[in-house]
């Protein structure tokens, strides 16, 4: 009798586990309420039994798509998407059946970085109560990736798609929300999906594949200089990439928004580090998607005067080194007393204006800050040229943040005068100017703007 009972238990267990193994399963981001990138081909994937036949139908297309699970229980199907719209359904059938409801076709963006990207309205935001109350946008969908780290690349993340409401918006990335809101309004309610995968206090290196860093001596040396221990986050290269980015690779996106750099303060090669991150992510997606980032804000760092501006200048230089990128400068909307500026709305809006102009060809006027282009000397006088310089002006009576150095490399305060859309700079202490810098201090807040009201980026450069 005992043997019969054991035999029956074994059969039941086999049936249960057999069915469980056979069931189609999907990554967390293929779910109800999701947004798929419109007007393209998207890949949908999951797991099932080897040789299990999988059929997929979507309510916006007539065709049925089929494949089978491979010997590693993996399958994938590519399907076309059409113009913006929804809600739609996706039905995936094998030994079991999965139906995804309330699916939208629109624009999908991935947000990442450290605490200023992670920062939510519930954590503290300018005008938070009114912003939360107004956050009823059924066509905006939000997905927050749960914090995880791993030594090895993972297959899935934790999280779920949520319709944007006051209840969901207040716990989502504020920068990501204001970006999505601006896009939604300008694109006339095209559905916007935003995936937030960020973690406060992280260095850029933990978001880059470890082998990529190991194979680049500049990145590898820079990685040794970041904090090696933290109570708040992983510190080893690749750990959040493996768990929070690698599983997303292949989910079709329009681009990435990045807000990070405070933990990498004082890195003069941050442009190489962030450039490596961009290249490694684009390689993982096999896609040269847009990558827009926020120049870190002025802040009173301990132990020096220049750690923050060194990173800001590296971020500026990256624009000339990596294609399909853009940067927003926020030195005019931040406070140098708080490493977490609470005025996130203009940050998201400026990122959105970059995307609207570059990705969606909307006429938003000037969407980038004045950026150093060249400096030429004629005797003591230096003429400084900027990109995005239309309507160059100061909100004070004069520009006060220029400094000039001669052959000895010692910088002296300089006088600066506006001449059309250029700046004429000179210093009585420097007879033969060789170098020039602007807003070169951790807490420097720009006093030079273009006609769009965007502040000029800090810089240091050689004089021709």
mmCIF file of N, CA, C and O in Angstrom, residues 375-434:
data_model
loop_
_atom_site.group_PDB
_atom_site.id
_atom_site.type_symbol
_atom_site.label_atom_id
_atom_site.label_comp_id
_atom_site.label_asym_id
_atom_site.label_seq_id
_atom_site.Cartn_x
_atom_site.Cartn_y
_atom_site.Cartn_z
ATOM 1 N N UNK A 375 38.120 79.381 -29.293
ATOM 2 C CA UNK A 375 38.606 80.621 -28.686
ATOM 3 C C UNK A 375 39.875 81.032 -29.427
ATOM 4 O O UNK A 375 40.828 80.243 -29.523
ATOM 5 N N UNK A 376 39.895 82.252 -29.946
ATOM 6 C CA UNK A 376 41.060 82.747 -30.676
ATOM 7 C C UNK A 376 41.534 84.049 -30.040
ATOM 8 O O UNK A 376 40.718 84.889 -29.625
ATOM 9 N N UNK A 377 42.862 84.207 -29.982
ATOM 10 C CA UNK A 377 43.438 85.376 -29.325
ATOM 11 C C UNK A 377 43.960 86.372 -30.352
ATOM 12 O O UNK A 377 44.526 85.997 -31.385
ATOM 13 N N UNK A 378 43.770 87.651 -30.036
ATOM 14 C CA UNK A 378 44.369 88.754 -30.776
ATOM 15 C C UNK A 378 44.983 89.675 -29.727
ATOM 16 O O UNK A 378 44.302 90.535 -29.177
ATOM 17 N N UNK A 379 46.271 89.445 -29.448
ATOM 18 C CA UNK A 379 46.880 90.135 -28.322
ATOM 19 C C UNK A 379 46.303 89.601 -27.028
ATOM 20 O O UNK A 379 46.231 88.385 -26.814
ATOM 21 N N UNK A 380 45.857 90.489 -26.155
ATOM 22 C CA UNK A 380 45.260 90.082 -24.882
ATOM 23 C C UNK A 380 43.797 89.675 -25.023
ATOM 24 O O UNK A 380 43.243 89.015 -24.143
ATOM 25 N N UNK A 381 43.181 90.080 -26.123
ATOM 26 C CA UNK A 381 41.748 89.843 -26.271
ATOM 27 C C UNK A 381 41.471 88.480 -26.902
ATOM 28 O O UNK A 381 42.121 88.098 -27.876
ATOM 29 N N UNK A 382 40.488 87.806 -26.332
ATOM 30 C CA UNK A 382 40.114 86.473 -26.803
ATOM 31 C C UNK A 382 38.672 86.520 -27.272
ATOM 32 O O UNK A 382 37.784 86.983 -26.538
ATOM 33 N N UNK A 383 38.431 86.028 -28.470
ATOM 34 C CA UNK A 383 37.063 85.927 -28.982
ATOM 35 C C UNK A 383 36.589 84.489 -28.809
ATOM 36 O O UNK A 383 37.227 83.559 -29.308
ATOM 37 N N UNK A 384 35.492 84.329 -28.084
ATOM 38 C CA UNK A 384 34.962 83.001 -27.773
ATOM 39 C C UNK A 384 33.689 82.782 -28.581
ATOM 40 O O UNK A 384 32.751 83.590 -28.529
ATOM 41 N N UNK A 385 33.665 81.675 -29.320
ATOM 42 C CA UNK A 385 32.503 81.303 -30.126
ATOM 43 C C UNK A 385 31.789 80.109 -29.483
ATOM 44 O O UNK A 385 32.435 79.193 -28.973
ATOM 45 N N UNK A 386 30.463 80.147 -29.563
ATOM 46 C CA UNK A 386 29.627 79.072 -29.017
ATOM 47 C C UNK A 386 28.737 78.484 -30.106
ATOM 48 O O UNK A 386 28.334 79.182 -31.038
ATOM 49 N N UNK A 387 28.427 77.218 -29.977
ATOM 50 C CA UNK A 387 27.321 76.624 -30.709
ATOM 51 C C UNK A 387 26.033 77.003 -29.995
ATOM 52 O O UNK A 387 26.036 77.323 -28.809
ATOM 53 N N UNK A 388 24.903 76.956 -30.710
ATOM 54 C CA UNK A 388 23.598 77.269 -30.116
ATOM 55 C C UNK A 388 23.634 78.655 -29.472
ATOM 56 O O UNK A 388 23.127 78.861 -28.366
ATOM 57 N N UNK A 389 24.241 79.612 -30.174
ATOM 58 C CA UNK A 389 24.543 80.910 -29.576
ATOM 59 C C UNK A 389 23.556 82.013 -29.934
ATOM 60 O O UNK A 389 23.752 83.172 -29.561
ATOM 61 N N UNK A 390 22.483 81.681 -30.635
ATOM 62 C CA UNK A 390 21.550 82.726 -31.053
ATOM 63 C C UNK A 390 20.930 83.416 -29.846
ATOM 64 O O UNK A 390 20.434 82.782 -28.931
ATOM 65 N N UNK A 391 20.996 84.746 -29.858
ATOM 66 C CA UNK A 391 20.418 85.517 -28.760
ATOM 67 C C UNK A 391 21.210 85.419 -27.475
ATOM 68 O O UNK A 391 20.647 85.480 -26.379
ATOM 69 N N UNK A 392 22.525 85.291 -27.569
ATOM 70 C CA UNK A 392 23.362 85.168 -26.382
ATOM 71 C C UNK A 392 23.181 86.392 -25.478
ATOM 72 O O UNK A 392 23.225 87.534 -25.942
ATOM 73 N N UNK A 393 22.955 86.156 -24.199
ATOM 74 C CA UNK A 393 22.726 87.269 -23.269
ATOM 75 C C UNK A 393 23.029 86.851 -21.840
ATOM 76 O O UNK A 393 23.202 85.674 -21.547
ATOM 77 N N UNK A 394 23.096 87.844 -20.967
ATOM 78 C CA UNK A 394 23.252 87.588 -19.545
ATOM 79 C C UNK A 394 22.067 88.168 -18.801
ATOM 80 O O UNK A 394 21.498 89.187 -19.211
ATOM 81 N N UNK A 395 21.680 87.490 -17.738
ATOM 82 C CA UNK A 395 20.566 87.994 -16.928
ATOM 83 C C UNK A 395 21.062 88.965 -15.869
ATOM 84 O O UNK A 395 20.263 89.620 -15.202
ATOM 85 N N UNK A 396 22.368 89.039 -15.700
ATOM 86 C CA UNK A 396 22.974 90.032 -14.821
ATOM 87 C C UNK A 396 23.526 91.168 -15.678
ATOM 88 O O UNK A 396 23.388 91.173 -16.904
ATOM 89 N N UNK A 397 24.173 92.122 -15.070
ATOM 90 C CA UNK A 397 24.703 93.239 -15.835
ATOM 91 C C UNK A 397 25.944 92.848 -16.628
ATOM 92 O O UNK A 397 26.264 93.473 -17.637
ATOM 93 N N UNK A 398 26.641 91.812 -16.155
ATOM 94 C CA UNK A 398 27.851 91.386 -16.856
ATOM 95 C C UNK A 398 28.114 89.909 -16.614
ATOM 96 O O UNK A 398 27.602 89.307 -15.676
ATOM 97 N N UNK A 399 28.911 89.326 -17.507
ATOM 98 C CA UNK A 399 29.319 87.936 -17.374
ATOM 99 C C UNK A 399 30.569 87.895 -16.506
ATOM 100 O O UNK A 399 31.548 88.590 -16.787
ATOM 101 N N UNK A 400 30.548 87.107 -15.452
ATOM 102 C CA UNK A 400 31.627 87.165 -14.459
ATOM 103 C C UNK A 400 32.394 85.860 -14.280
ATOM 104 O O UNK A 400 33.300 85.802 -13.460
ATOM 105 N N UNK A 401 32.067 84.820 -15.038
ATOM 106 C CA UNK A 401 32.603 83.499 -14.731
ATOM 107 C C UNK A 401 33.727 83.045 -15.643
ATOM 108 O O UNK A 401 34.111 81.876 -15.619
ATOM 109 N N UNK A 402 34.299 83.961 -16.453
ATOM 110 C CA UNK A 402 35.430 83.593 -17.302
ATOM 111 C C UNK A 402 36.750 83.786 -16.563
ATOM 112 O O UNK A 402 36.915 84.723 -15.777
ATOM 113 N N UNK A 403 37.705 82.901 -16.865
ATOM 114 C CA UNK A 403 39.064 83.003 -16.349
ATOM 115 C C UNK A 403 40.037 82.676 -17.473
ATOM 116 O O UNK A 403 39.731 81.875 -18.354
ATOM 117 N N UNK A 404 41.213 83.304 -17.413
ATOM 118 C CA UNK A 404 42.219 83.121 -18.459
ATOM 119 C C UNK A 404 43.556 82.787 -17.814
ATOM 120 O O UNK A 404 43.893 83.298 -16.743
ATOM 121 N N UNK A 405 44.333 81.928 -18.485
ATOM 122 C CA UNK A 405 45.679 81.570 -18.026
ATOM 123 C C UNK A 405 46.681 81.790 -19.141
ATOM 124 O O UNK A 405 46.368 81.631 -20.325
ATOM 125 N N UNK A 406 47.897 82.153 -18.743
ATOM 126 C CA UNK A 406 48.989 82.295 -19.697
ATOM 127 C C UNK A 406 49.833 81.041 -19.746
ATOM 128 O O UNK A 406 49.376 79.946 -19.385
ATOM 129 N N UNK A 407 51.093 81.203 -20.133
ATOM 130 C CA UNK A 407 51.975 80.061 -20.269
ATOM 131 C C UNK A 407 52.261 79.370 -18.943
ATOM 132 O O UNK A 407 52.616 78.193 -18.910
ATOM 133 N N UNK A 408 52.112 80.093 -17.825
ATOM 134 C CA UNK A 408 52.362 79.487 -16.510
ATOM 135 C C UNK A 408 51.209 78.623 -16.021
ATOM 136 O O UNK A 408 51.323 77.927 -15.006
ATOM 137 N N UNK A 409 50.074 78.660 -16.715
ATOM 138 C CA UNK A 409 48.926 77.821 -16.358
ATOM 139 C C UNK A 409 48.109 78.322 -15.193
ATOM 140 O O UNK A 409 47.172 77.641 -14.759
ATOM 141 N N UNK A 410 48.433 79.510 -14.673
ATOM 142 C CA UNK A 410 47.695 80.074 -13.532
ATOM 143 C C UNK A 410 46.518 80.892 -14.066
ATOM 144 O O UNK A 410 46.701 81.829 -14.859
ATOM 145 N N UNK A 411 45.317 80.556 -13.604
ATOM 146 C CA UNK A 411 44.117 81.236 -14.091
ATOM 147 C C UNK A 411 43.845 82.501 -13.291
ATOM 148 O O UNK A 411 44.015 82.541 -12.062
ATOM 149 N N UNK A 412 43.396 83.534 -14.020
ATOM 150 C CA UNK A 412 43.046 84.816 -13.419
ATOM 151 C C UNK A 412 41.639 85.210 -13.873
ATOM 152 O O UNK A 412 41.250 84.919 -15.010
ATOM 153 N N UNK A 413 40.878 85.880 -12.997
ATOM 154 C CA UNK A 413 39.561 86.362 -13.403
ATOM 155 C C UNK A 413 39.675 87.268 -14.618
ATOM 156 O O UNK A 413 40.658 88.014 -14.768
ATOM 157 N N UNK A 414 38.669 87.188 -15.491
ATOM 158 C CA UNK A 414 38.719 87.952 -16.738
ATOM 159 C C UNK A 414 37.431 88.743 -16.937
ATOM 160 O O UNK A 414 36.366 88.359 -16.440
ATOM 161 N N UNK A 415 37.559 89.845 -17.654
ATOM 162 C CA UNK A 415 36.389 90.623 -18.044
ATOM 163 C C UNK A 415 35.817 90.033 -19.329
ATOM 164 O O UNK A 415 36.559 89.580 -20.197
ATOM 165 N N UNK A 416 34.508 90.061 -19.435
ATOM 166 C CA UNK A 416 33.856 89.502 -20.613
ATOM 167 C C UNK A 416 32.775 90.450 -21.094
ATOM 168 O O UNK A 416 31.973 90.944 -20.297
ATOM 169 N N UNK A 417 32.768 90.698 -22.399
ATOM 170 C CA UNK A 417 31.761 91.563 -23.000
ATOM 171 C C UNK A 417 31.077 90.830 -24.145
ATOM 172 O O UNK A 417 31.715 90.139 -24.937
ATOM 173 N N UNK A 418 29.772 91.009 -24.208
ATOM 174 C CA UNK A 418 29.013 90.444 -25.319
ATOM 175 C C UNK A 418 29.239 91.269 -26.575
ATOM 176 O O UNK A 418 29.194 92.501 -26.545
ATOM 177 N N UNK A 419 29.514 90.587 -27.683
ATOM 178 C CA UNK A 419 29.630 91.247 -28.978
ATOM 179 C C UNK A 419 28.862 90.409 -29.976
ATOM 180 O O UNK A 419 29.374 89.425 -30.515
ATOM 181 N N UNK A 420 27.602 90.778 -30.187
ATOM 182 C CA UNK A 420 26.722 89.958 -31.007
ATOM 183 C C UNK A 420 26.513 88.624 -30.324
ATOM 184 O O UNK A 420 26.114 88.574 -29.154
ATOM 185 N N UNK A 421 26.807 87.552 -31.036
ATOM 186 C CA UNK A 421 26.658 86.227 -30.455
ATOM 187 C C UNK A 421 28.002 85.605 -30.097
ATOM 188 O O UNK A 421 28.161 84.382 -30.062
ATOM 189 N N UNK A 422 28.986 86.471 -29.834
ATOM 190 C CA UNK A 422 30.284 86.025 -29.339
ATOM 191 C C UNK A 422 30.590 86.746 -28.032
ATOM 192 O O UNK A 422 29.886 87.678 -27.634
ATOM 193 N N UNK A 423 31.666 86.317 -27.388
ATOM 194 C CA UNK A 423 32.113 86.938 -26.143
ATOM 195 C C UNK A 423 33.565 87.371 -26.324
ATOM 196 O O UNK A 423 34.398 86.591 -26.814
ATOM 197 N N UNK A 424 33.883 88.579 -25.932
ATOM 198 C CA UNK A 424 35.257 89.079 -25.947
ATOM 199 C C UNK A 424 35.764 89.069 -24.507
ATOM 200 O O UNK A 424 35.181 89.699 -23.624
ATOM 201 N N UNK A 425 36.838 88.337 -24.275
ATOM 202 C CA UNK A 425 37.351 88.113 -22.926
ATOM 203 C C UNK A 425 38.795 88.607 -22.838
ATOM 204 O O UNK A 425 39.587 88.414 -23.777
ATOM 205 N N UNK A 426 39.145 89.208 -21.704
ATOM 206 C CA UNK A 426 40.524 89.639 -21.491
ATOM 207 C C UNK A 426 40.808 89.754 -20.005
ATOM 208 O O UNK A 426 39.900 89.922 -19.184
ATOM 209 N N UNK A 427 42.095 89.644 -19.655
ATOM 210 C CA UNK A 427 42.539 89.804 -18.276
ATOM 211 C C UNK A 427 43.817 90.631 -18.255
ATOM 212 O O UNK A 427 44.752 90.352 -19.021
ATOM 213 N N UNK A 428 43.870 91.631 -17.395
ATOM 214 C CA UNK A 428 45.061 92.482 -17.285
ATOM 215 C C UNK A 428 46.284 91.687 -16.846
ATOM 216 O O UNK A 428 47.410 92.031 -17.182
ATOM 217 N N UNK A 429 46.065 90.602 -16.112
ATOM 218 C CA UNK A 429 47.176 89.815 -15.566
ATOM 219 C C UNK A 429 47.799 88.860 -16.585
ATOM 220 O O UNK A 429 48.832 88.251 -16.318
ATOM 221 N N UNK A 430 47.143 88.694 -17.723
ATOM 222 C CA UNK A 430 47.621 87.704 -18.703
ATOM 223 C C UNK A 430 47.919 88.414 -20.029
ATOM 224 O O UNK A 430 47.006 88.819 -20.750
ATOM 225 N N UNK A 431 49.223 88.492 -20.356
ATOM 226 C CA UNK A 431 49.626 89.163 -21.590
ATOM 227 C C UNK A 431 49.489 88.256 -22.812
ATOM 228 O O UNK A 431 49.128 88.715 -23.897
ATOM 229 N N UNK A 432 49.827 86.974 -22.612
ATOM 230 C CA UNK A 432 49.758 86.022 -23.724
ATOM 231 C C UNK A 432 48.831 84.877 -23.316
ATOM 232 O O UNK A 432 49.269 83.875 -22.740
ATOM 233 N N UNK A 433 47.532 85.004 -23.556
ATOM 234 C CA UNK A 433 46.571 83.984 -23.100
ATOM 235 C C UNK A 433 46.734 82.664 -23.839
ATOM 236 O O UNK A 433 46.891 82.634 -25.055
ATOM 237 N N UNK A 434 46.711 81.571 -23.062
ATOM 238 C CA UNK A 434 46.857 80.222 -23.618
ATOM 239 C C UNK A 434 45.660 79.312 -23.316
ATOM 240 O O UNK A 434 45.365 78.409 -24.082
#
